[in-house]
Amino acid sequence: MSNLQEKLNQNDKSSEKIDVIIVGAGFSGLYMLYRVRELGMTVRIIEAAAGVGGTWYWNRYPGARCDIESLQYSYSFSDKLREEWHWSERYASQPEILNYLNYVADKFDLRKDIQFQTRVTTANFHETLARWNIQTDNNEQISAKFCIMATGCLSVPKKIDLKGMDTFKGNIYYTSQWPHTSIDFTGQRVAVIGTGSSGIQSIPIIAQQADHVYVFQQTPSFSIPAHNGPLDTKVEQSWKINYDEHRRKVLGSSFGVEVNDMISDKPATTATSEEQQEVYETQWQIGGLTFIFSFNDLLFNKEANTTAADFVSSKIRAIVKDPMTAESLTSQDYPIGCKRVCIDTNYYDTYNRNNVTLINLRKENIEEITTIGIKTKNNIYQVDNIIFATGFDAMTGALLNINIQGRSGNKLKEKWIKGPCTYLGIMTADFPNLFMITGPGSPSVLTNMIVSIEQHVEWITECLDYLRKHHYDSIEATNEAEDAWVNQVNAIANATLFPTANSWYMGANIPGKPRVCMVYVGGFVAYHKICQDIVANGYEGFQLMKNN
Ligand code: NA7
């Protein structure tokens, strides 16, 4: 039994008081814990899983891998950690990232302040005391001055309720909640529903094992080759020796990633067709998400965007031998980059295997799941396993799953009924002392998440320190500042092509979810400066209060 568990058992559960409660033990929760502890405050993480890792704890599907290069998808805060840790591949696999987070938890002795297998169900703000009352599914009550939501942007799976699902006699799996035991699909027929990143990463691996794989595609992604492989020791050495220089480039980039030297800072619309092809070909050969930054107008100008989309389509057609399959894989009806671009290893080539069939759901939609498989308009596909790679209730799902009640009994669910409203994606008016790490309205998923997480954690840490030093009991976003921020987030998004795609950035993957851009698309650099200026101006747009 952990020290924490013993302490909990000894204490009167209804009267526990701490300074800070953090919800979630992924990248953001772990670093937040580390920082709050440094302030000398009492703190606890509440985590639903049995271990650390957040999204990397749950998403254990075959081929799960990060789409940001491992040297950049790492904490920057500890020199020692950086020196000690060695990534084995250019893009880290899920098991390696999970090992990393376990290593971090052990190295900084974080586990003693983490309560696992516990879910926060309710958070109520007590106005007179200026404290949050947290309730868990173990019926514990914890009173905390500050509540920090480190609940992740992609942590609540999209609910799937297809007719007849409960009658299926085979196995059903979700990529987002993959079993901890290894699953062998040898000799089996497997259906994979969904062709976002999770589908695209898992399909080539499953196809190597299974007797047959049926891929059910609703919308084709654009996928760029990862060219993954062992981490180049020269690159690793360069990062270890010249870390500050690399970091400067990361923090100076809109996406929080160090882009390669071949990135062009000119618009595609002014480049000749030959120049465009040369740049795209170079980026295709380098591989990875920086393809989308090949020119600086790809996310703003439809004509420019089409040149990049056409290039990728031509690559797909060159790889995939069956013309009908190639046509389905190139039937994107949205600008490239406006739904998450995927990066893959052998995804398109996998369709050249005899044991892989692509089913285009736009031509034959799923009518129901039967006892033996999947019935579409035209066929019945008999399978032993169905894998749902169907995505997440992104950005707001985890926050709205908790019954959060702020000032005057205001419920977050009601406040956000038309879409999330926040100030900076860090706080929301009427919910004092409630912080969100990479919340809606911040750059989050359109940047390297670790860079954005560290920036938020450090901002919140500085804020907590400031409040304490100046004897404030609470901080809260003002309605005026929040309205202005929401307008700014929308105005910037509307100047781009993002709103034209049915993406999870826009909430469009969940039926009935309000369609608003939930990400600040102005880039990390601009956002970081705004956050710094707000602090320099005495927490402009926030109200800081003393209890009496
Ligand atoms: P994504 O990217 O949201 O992909 C989910 C996929 O599942 C996508 O192709 C969806 O089609 C499809 N989908 C969703 N619901 C259905 C139903 N009901 N029937 C058929 N197909 C469906 O989630 P991922 O887990 O792949 O990736 C999430 C992020 O993790 C990724 O962006 C990276 O950042 C890492 P749709 O596009 O909605 O038409």
XYZ file of C-alpha atoms and ligand atoms in Angstrom:
587
model
C 0.000 0.000 0.000
C 1.395 3.414 -0.905
C 2.055 6.094 1.718
C -0.686 8.096 0.154
C -3.213 5.277 0.386
C -2.307 4.691 4.046
C -2.707 8.376 4.770
C -6.082 8.372 3.049
C -7.269 5.401 5.047
C -6.209 7.028 8.300
C -7.754 10.382 7.560
C -11.340 11.316 7.921
C -12.041 11.239 4.187
C -14.624 13.971 4.323
C -12.302 16.563 5.834
C -9.108 16.354 3.811
C -7.699 19.727 2.946
C -4.886 20.384 0.539
C -3.634 23.365 -1.403
C -3.789 21.986 -4.919
C -5.586 19.137 -6.588
C -4.517 18.086 -10.070
C -6.756 15.894 -12.197
C -4.770 13.572 -14.465
C -1.272 12.055 -14.430
C -0.221 12.449 -18.048
C 2.532 14.734 -19.310
C 0.782 17.833 -17.949
C -0.280 16.479 -14.560
C 3.153 15.061 -13.762
C 4.979 18.270 -14.556
C 2.369 20.342 -12.705
C 2.856 18.162 -9.635
C 6.611 18.630 -9.829
C 6.236 22.426 -9.984
C 3.580 22.754 -7.277
C 5.710 20.679 -4.955
C 8.602 23.062 -5.561
C 6.358 25.873 -4.290
C 6.052 23.955 -1.026
C 2.298 23.510 -1.383
C 0.389 20.373 -0.501
C -0.738 18.681 -3.669
C -2.286 15.515 -5.003
C -3.014 14.107 -8.399
C -6.191 12.125 -8.851
C -5.858 9.713 -11.774
C -8.413 7.265 -13.147
C -5.838 4.840 -14.564
C -3.712 2.390 -12.597
C -0.518 4.108 -13.758
C 0.914 7.359 -15.060
C 0.861 8.281 -18.743
C -2.539 9.746 -19.601
C -3.190 9.206 -23.291
C -0.044 7.048 -23.485
C -1.380 4.784 -20.761
C -4.620 4.025 -22.621
C -3.690 4.066 -26.318
C -1.725 0.820 -26.497
C -2.923 -0.331 -29.895
C -0.430 -1.982 -32.264
C 1.746 0.662 -33.879
C 0.785 3.489 -31.489
C 3.435 6.120 -31.910
C 3.899 9.859 -31.513
C 3.783 12.081 -34.601
C 6.278 14.588 -33.151
C 9.947 13.607 -33.160
C 10.980 12.030 -29.873
C 13.760 14.519 -29.075
C 11.170 17.271 -29.277
C 8.369 15.315 -27.615
C 10.248 15.405 -24.307
C 10.248 17.579 -21.234
C 12.749 20.416 -21.279
C 12.640 21.302 -17.594
C 15.382 19.032 -16.279
C 18.931 19.053 -17.691
C 19.665 15.775 -15.931
C 16.606 14.064 -17.335
C 17.557 15.157 -20.836
C 21.115 13.941 -20.413
C 20.096 10.572 -18.982
C 17.259 9.666 -21.319
C 17.908 8.052 -24.664
C 15.185 7.718 -27.292
C 15.729 4.757 -29.555
C 13.745 5.952 -32.599
C 13.081 9.147 -34.509
C 9.391 8.858 -33.536
C 8.869 7.187 -30.183
C 6.499 4.261 -29.815
C 3.806 4.218 -27.143
C 5.688 1.711 -24.928
C 8.809 3.860 -24.998
C 6.888 7.057 -24.160
C 5.177 5.237 -21.313
C 8.574 4.038 -20.062
C 9.778 7.628 -20.204
C 6.869 8.894 -18.118
C 7.351 6.096 -15.593
C 11.020 7.006 -15.434
C 10.087 10.657 -14.810
C 7.616 9.655 -12.098
C 10.284 7.566 -10.353
C 13.138 9.995 -10.830
C 11.209 12.864 -9.227
C 9.461 10.615 -6.713
C 6.063 11.758 -7.988
C 4.025 8.631 -7.208
C 3.727 9.356 -3.511
C 1.373 12.228 -4.372
C -0.669 10.390 -6.971
C -3.864 8.581 -6.157
C -4.504 6.040 -8.927
C -7.686 4.257 -9.945
C -9.793 7.128 -8.774
C -11.953 9.347 -10.930
C -13.002 12.879 -10.050
C -16.761 13.047 -10.497
C -17.662 16.459 -9.114
C -15.938 19.745 -8.415
C -17.901 22.465 -6.585
C -16.584 25.898 -5.745
C -17.361 27.086 -2.221
C -17.565 30.862 -2.524
C -17.154 31.884 1.115
C -14.133 29.693 1.648
C -12.816 30.212 -1.901
C -12.058 26.490 -2.111
C -12.960 23.628 -4.407
C -14.765 20.621 -3.010
C -13.763 17.620 -5.044
C -15.674 14.383 -4.972
C -14.354 11.116 -6.364
C -15.919 7.847 -7.417
C -14.552 6.379 -4.169
C -16.845 8.801 -2.335
C -13.965 10.824 -1.019
C -14.308 14.553 -0.465
C -11.216 16.655 -0.834
C -11.075 20.373 -0.272
C -8.459 22.178 -2.342
C -7.748 25.833 -2.789
C -6.828 25.342 -6.417
C -8.060 22.769 -8.880
C -5.948 22.136 -11.965
C -7.421 20.160 -14.815
C -4.654 18.173 -16.524
C -7.277 16.057 -18.203
C -5.847 15.992 -21.734
C -7.216 17.039 -25.123
C -7.836 13.527 -26.461
C -8.793 11.422 -23.482
C -12.499 10.673 -23.794
C -13.269 8.209 -26.593
C -16.091 9.081 -28.971
C -19.147 7.015 -28.022
C -20.038 4.528 -30.717
C -23.494 3.072 -30.755
C -24.034 1.150 -33.974
C -27.194 -0.881 -34.368
C -26.635 -4.483 -33.285
C -23.221 -3.903 -31.683
C -24.139 -5.913 -28.613
C -25.096 -8.930 -30.716
C -21.631 -9.374 -32.260
C -20.186 -12.747 -31.242
C -16.545 -11.848 -31.860
C -14.233 -9.442 -30.032
C -14.654 -5.687 -29.976
C -11.666 -3.457 -29.304
C -11.169 0.302 -29.067
C -7.758 1.707 -29.971
C -8.226 4.296 -27.214
C -8.757 1.628 -24.538
C -6.586 -1.182 -25.775
C -6.147 -4.232 -23.509
C -2.890 -4.560 -21.587
C -2.292 -8.077 -22.811
C -0.894 -8.620 -26.283
C -3.442 -9.673 -28.869
C -2.561 -12.048 -31.643
C -4.663 -11.676 -34.780
C -2.924 -14.519 -36.584
C -5.418 -16.424 -38.727
C -8.231 -14.014 -37.845
C -10.446 -11.690 -39.824
C -10.321 -8.144 -38.510
C -12.443 -5.072 -39.234
C -10.915 -1.660 -38.480
C -13.397 1.209 -38.418
C -11.781 4.644 -38.687
C -8.854 5.949 -40.681
C -7.446 8.755 -38.520
C -4.033 8.472 -36.935
C -4.931 5.428 -34.796
C -6.297 3.477 -37.762
C -3.440 4.476 -40.038
C -0.806 3.420 -37.482
C -2.429 0.117 -36.555
C -3.689 -1.171 -39.926
C -0.237 -1.992 -41.448
C 0.783 -3.918 -38.320
C -2.480 -5.820 -37.973
C -2.367 -6.663 -41.692
C 0.956 -8.448 -41.185
C -0.710 -10.813 -38.721
C -4.315 -11.195 -39.686
C -5.836 -13.484 -42.231
C -7.770 -10.564 -43.660
C -8.262 -6.910 -42.696
C -11.331 -4.935 -43.768
C -10.806 -1.195 -43.356
C -13.979 0.886 -43.078
C -13.231 4.426 -44.185
C -15.633 7.301 -43.632
C -13.202 10.106 -44.537
C -9.725 9.576 -45.968
C -6.853 11.229 -44.120
C -3.842 12.776 -45.747
C -0.835 10.823 -44.542
C 2.841 11.642 -44.995
C 5.573 9.026 -44.581
C 7.229 9.093 -41.166
C 10.505 7.587 -42.394
C 10.849 6.334 -38.867
C 13.928 4.429 -37.834
C 16.622 4.288 -35.185
C 17.434 7.726 -33.839
C 20.443 9.121 -35.662
C 23.201 9.359 -33.040
C 24.506 12.542 -34.662
C 21.106 14.188 -34.272
C 20.885 13.028 -30.669
C 24.366 14.342 -29.907
C 23.531 17.656 -31.512
C 20.476 17.989 -29.258
C 22.421 16.970 -26.176
C 25.353 19.281 -26.858
C 23.516 22.261 -28.351
C 20.264 21.958 -26.478
C 19.804 25.703 -25.890
C 20.146 26.437 -29.578
C 17.587 23.768 -30.526
C 15.265 24.949 -27.798
C 15.497 28.527 -29.029
C 14.317 27.354 -32.449
C 11.495 25.309 -30.920
C 10.245 28.260 -28.873
C 10.564 30.531 -31.895
C 8.327 28.392 -34.045
C 4.575 28.763 -34.318
C 4.056 25.050 -33.853
C 6.592 24.469 -31.077
C 8.713 22.259 -33.285
C 12.103 22.813 -34.802
C 11.369 22.731 -38.508
C 13.885 21.523 -41.049
C 15.928 23.963 -43.125
C 14.022 23.113 -46.288
C 10.879 24.858 -45.081
C 10.004 27.722 -47.378
C 8.783 30.956 -45.835
C 7.172 32.040 -49.054
C 3.654 31.438 -50.321
C 2.894 28.560 -52.665
C 0.846 30.955 -54.757
C 3.980 32.856 -55.819
C 6.015 29.706 -56.521
C 6.134 28.120 -59.948
C 4.680 24.668 -60.365
C 8.244 23.253 -60.607
C 9.262 24.995 -57.371
C 6.184 23.655 -55.620
C 6.893 20.100 -56.745
C 10.521 20.370 -55.663
C 9.638 21.616 -52.176
C 6.868 19.041 -51.689
C 9.079 16.227 -52.936
C 11.850 17.265 -50.545
C 9.437 17.398 -47.620
C 7.926 14.034 -48.613
C 11.407 12.514 -48.571
C 12.196 14.090 -45.165
C 8.828 12.907 -43.871
C 6.682 14.029 -40.979
C 4.242 16.787 -40.140
C 6.446 19.621 -41.336
C 5.154 18.828 -44.829
C 2.252 21.112 -44.057
C 4.639 24.039 -43.537
C 6.164 23.581 -46.996
C 4.792 27.027 -47.882
C 3.455 29.694 -45.570
C -0.008 30.023 -47.120
C -1.147 26.399 -47.154
C -3.490 26.822 -44.210
C -4.837 30.171 -45.403
C -5.348 29.962 -49.119
C -7.441 27.256 -50.780
C -5.625 27.537 -54.090
C -2.253 27.108 -52.362
C -3.608 24.267 -50.256
C -4.826 22.410 -53.328
C -1.289 22.279 -54.729
C -0.133 20.404 -51.605
C -3.224 18.173 -51.495
C -2.798 17.296 -55.173
C 0.830 16.385 -54.586
C -0.107 13.968 -51.780
C -2.921 12.482 -53.880
C -0.486 11.868 -56.730
C 1.831 10.049 -54.316
C -1.040 7.891 -53.052
C -2.048 6.987 -56.601
C 1.549 6.094 -57.421
C 1.734 3.711 -54.424
C -1.702 2.069 -54.432
C -2.098 -0.327 -57.357
C -5.868 -0.873 -57.346
C -7.445 2.228 -58.979
C -10.741 1.953 -57.054
C -8.902 1.778 -53.728
C -6.648 4.666 -54.762
C -9.710 6.697 -55.677
C -11.258 6.124 -52.255
C -7.997 7.012 -50.521
C -7.769 10.283 -52.455
C -11.379 11.422 -52.084
C -10.613 13.992 -49.370
C -13.132 16.808 -49.483
C -11.309 19.210 -47.163
C -8.054 21.175 -47.272
C -4.928 19.290 -46.259
C -3.863 20.161 -42.697
C -7.349 21.194 -41.592
C -7.978 17.749 -40.197
C -4.954 16.331 -38.389
C -2.387 15.194 -40.957
C -1.207 11.662 -40.174
C 2.262 10.268 -40.538
C 2.627 6.620 -41.336
C 4.821 3.634 -41.986
C 3.651 1.663 -45.038
C 0.020 2.719 -44.719
C -0.774 3.180 -48.396
C 1.398 0.247 -49.466
C -0.605 -1.989 -47.135
C -3.525 -1.718 -49.582
C -1.399 -3.617 -52.131
C -1.577 -6.699 -49.928
C -4.032 -9.404 -50.922
C -5.366 -9.612 -47.388
C -6.466 -5.958 -47.075
C -9.734 -4.539 -48.393
C -10.823 -0.914 -48.159
C -14.529 -0.283 -47.799
C -15.590 3.238 -48.681
C -18.442 4.084 -46.321
C -19.508 6.944 -48.542
C -20.480 4.339 -51.111
C -21.763 1.627 -48.780
C -22.555 2.848 -45.275
C -22.701 0.535 -42.281
C -26.288 -0.541 -41.683
C -25.705 -2.669 -38.633
C -23.408 -4.992 -36.759
C -24.655 -8.537 -36.821
C -23.639 -11.603 -34.849
C -21.047 -12.468 -37.502
C -19.743 -9.119 -38.703
C -20.562 -5.832 -40.360
C -23.490 -5.354 -42.710
C -23.222 -2.502 -45.170
C -25.617 -1.392 -47.874
C -23.989 -3.838 -50.309
C -22.338 -6.632 -48.322
C -21.878 -8.558 -45.131
C -18.249 -8.665 -43.986
C -17.734 -11.658 -41.720
C -15.075 -10.957 -39.114
C -13.763 -12.286 -35.811
C -12.752 -8.884 -34.437
C -13.967 -5.312 -34.790
C -11.562 -2.524 -33.883
C -12.969 0.942 -33.401
C -10.361 3.581 -34.213
C -13.066 6.201 -34.138
C -11.431 9.039 -32.217
C -12.270 11.235 -29.275
C -14.619 13.791 -27.835
C -11.686 16.149 -28.133
C -10.758 19.229 -26.132
C -13.894 19.482 -23.971
C -14.915 15.834 -23.394
C -12.891 15.215 -20.251
C -13.747 18.566 -18.670
C -17.463 18.206 -19.286
C -17.475 14.626 -18.013
C -16.845 16.071 -14.563
C -19.745 17.849 -12.940
C -18.022 21.217 -12.422
C -19.930 23.908 -10.599
C -18.448 27.354 -10.083
C -19.584 30.657 -8.612
C -23.333 30.929 -7.833
C -23.837 27.279 -8.739
C -22.977 27.927 -12.403
C -22.398 24.655 -14.213
C -19.610 24.388 -16.778
C -21.796 22.129 -18.926
C -24.415 24.873 -19.150
C -21.935 27.679 -19.623
C -20.303 25.838 -22.546
C -23.515 24.656 -24.159
C -22.744 26.647 -27.321
C -19.048 25.801 -27.202
C -16.188 26.355 -24.780
C -15.510 29.944 -23.629
C -12.209 30.546 -21.887
C -9.644 33.214 -21.299
C -6.378 31.983 -22.860
C -7.624 28.400 -22.572
C -6.357 28.586 -18.987
C -9.381 29.804 -17.015
C -13.083 30.404 -17.521
C -15.100 33.216 -15.908
C -17.211 32.290 -12.854
C -14.903 29.385 -12.043
C -12.258 30.953 -9.759
C -9.057 29.054 -8.983
C -9.861 26.448 -11.635
C -7.046 26.132 -14.141
C -6.934 24.116 -17.353
C -3.699 22.909 -18.887
C -3.932 23.266 -22.685
C -7.640 23.963 -22.423
C -9.876 24.936 -25.345
C -8.896 28.327 -26.726
C -5.158 27.693 -26.344
C -2.804 26.490 -29.119
C -2.609 22.943 -27.644
C -3.046 20.283 -30.329
C -1.849 22.563 -33.132
C 1.545 22.687 -31.475
C 3.987 20.242 -29.989
C 1.902 19.350 -26.937
C 4.893 19.138 -24.623
C 5.952 22.697 -25.425
C 2.431 23.983 -24.796
C 2.044 21.901 -21.652
C 5.289 23.230 -20.187
C 4.307 26.799 -21.020
C 0.934 26.422 -19.273
C 2.360 24.631 -16.265
C 4.984 27.345 -15.818
C 2.400 30.110 -16.234
C 0.125 28.521 -13.623
C 3.049 27.940 -11.238
C 4.066 31.574 -11.465
C 0.471 32.602 -10.896
C 0.081 30.423 -7.783
C 3.305 31.873 -6.408
C 2.147 35.414 -7.143
C -1.214 34.881 -5.421
C 0.475 33.492 -2.350
C 3.098 36.214 -2.124
C 0.447 38.913 -2.446
C -2.023 37.205 -0.105
C -4.769 36.754 -2.673
C -7.288 33.992 -2.129
C -8.551 33.668 -5.643
C -8.062 34.500 -9.282
C -10.752 34.518 -11.915
C -11.041 35.511 -15.553
C -13.313 38.516 -16.128
C -16.237 38.140 -18.522
C -14.945 41.017 -20.653
C -11.501 39.462 -21.078
C -13.025 36.095 -21.845
C -15.430 37.477 -24.458
C -12.586 39.342 -26.126
C -10.435 36.195 -26.149
C -13.188 34.030 -27.604
C -13.727 36.651 -30.330
C -10.012 36.708 -31.041
C -9.781 32.894 -31.244
C -12.721 32.842 -33.687
C -11.459 35.760 -35.749
C -8.061 34.141 -36.241
C -9.621 30.767 -37.064
C -11.949 32.404 -39.570
C -8.972 33.897 -41.373
C -7.730 30.340 -42.028
C -9.123 27.286 -43.784
C -9.628 25.357 -40.506
C -13.371 26.057 -40.207
C -13.968 24.562 -43.659
C -13.197 20.993 -42.514
C -15.332 18.673 -40.393
C -12.546 18.082 -37.906
C -12.419 17.349 -34.219
C -10.710 20.772 -33.867
C -14.171 22.121 -34.773
C -16.097 19.573 -32.688
C -17.513 18.224 -35.963
C -16.766 14.546 -35.269
C -19.332 14.326 -32.466
C -23.005 14.552 -33.448
C -24.655 17.529 -31.751
C -21.411 19.082 -30.505
C -21.290 22.855 -31.125
C -19.238 23.701 -34.186
C -16.603 26.171 -33.006
C -12.864 26.243 -33.408
C -11.535 24.992 -30.071
C -7.902 25.804 -30.790
C -6.073 29.130 -30.873
C -4.571 28.958 -34.346
C -2.433 32.101 -34.033
C 0.591 29.982 -33.164
C 2.706 29.324 -30.114
C 4.962 32.390 -30.386
C 2.132 34.932 -30.512
C 0.234 33.113 -27.777
C 3.248 32.844 -25.493
C 3.863 36.579 -25.790
C 0.219 37.373 -25.001
C 0.427 35.227 -21.848
C 3.657 36.930 -20.778
C 2.268 40.418 -21.419
C -0.837 39.651 -19.387
C 1.344 38.773 -16.388
C 3.572 41.829 -16.937
C 0.421 43.964 -16.855
C -0.568 42.631 -13.426
C -2.712 39.729 -14.635
C -4.692 41.840 -17.045
C -8.169 40.415 -17.650
C -8.143 38.526 -14.373
C -9.696 39.551 -11.090
C -7.538 38.806 -8.054
C -9.410 38.758 -4.779
C -8.902 38.562 -1.021
C -11.534 36.841 1.088
C -12.196 39.744 3.443
P -9.475 10.632 -35.367
O -8.369 11.324 -36.021
O -10.619 11.438 -34.877
O -10.005 9.524 -36.406
C -11.190 8.837 -36.171
C -11.597 8.131 -37.439
O -12.772 7.368 -37.199
C -11.933 9.078 -38.574
O -11.522 8.493 -39.763
C -13.452 9.140 -38.478
O -14.085 9.543 -39.644
C -13.766 7.715 -38.143
N -15.072 7.553 -37.523
C -15.557 8.173 -36.426
N -16.788 7.743 -36.145
C -17.103 6.839 -37.094
C -18.240 6.029 -37.340
N -19.307 6.088 -36.536
N -18.217 5.192 -38.408
C -17.134 5.135 -39.202
N -16.033 5.865 -39.021
C -16.014 6.705 -37.976
O -8.991 9.757 -34.126
P -7.636 8.961 -33.971
O -7.721 8.193 -32.718
O -7.295 8.224 -35.202
O -6.543 10.077 -33.815
C -6.695 11.076 -32.817
C -5.452 11.877 -32.701
O -4.502 11.143 -31.951
C -4.734 12.169 -33.943
O -5.249 13.242 -34.620
C -3.332 12.434 -33.462
O -3.223 13.717 -32.955
C -3.183 11.484 -32.376
P -14.445 11.112 -39.856
O -13.129 11.773 -40.105
O -15.085 11.588 -38.590
O -15.362 11.108 -41.014
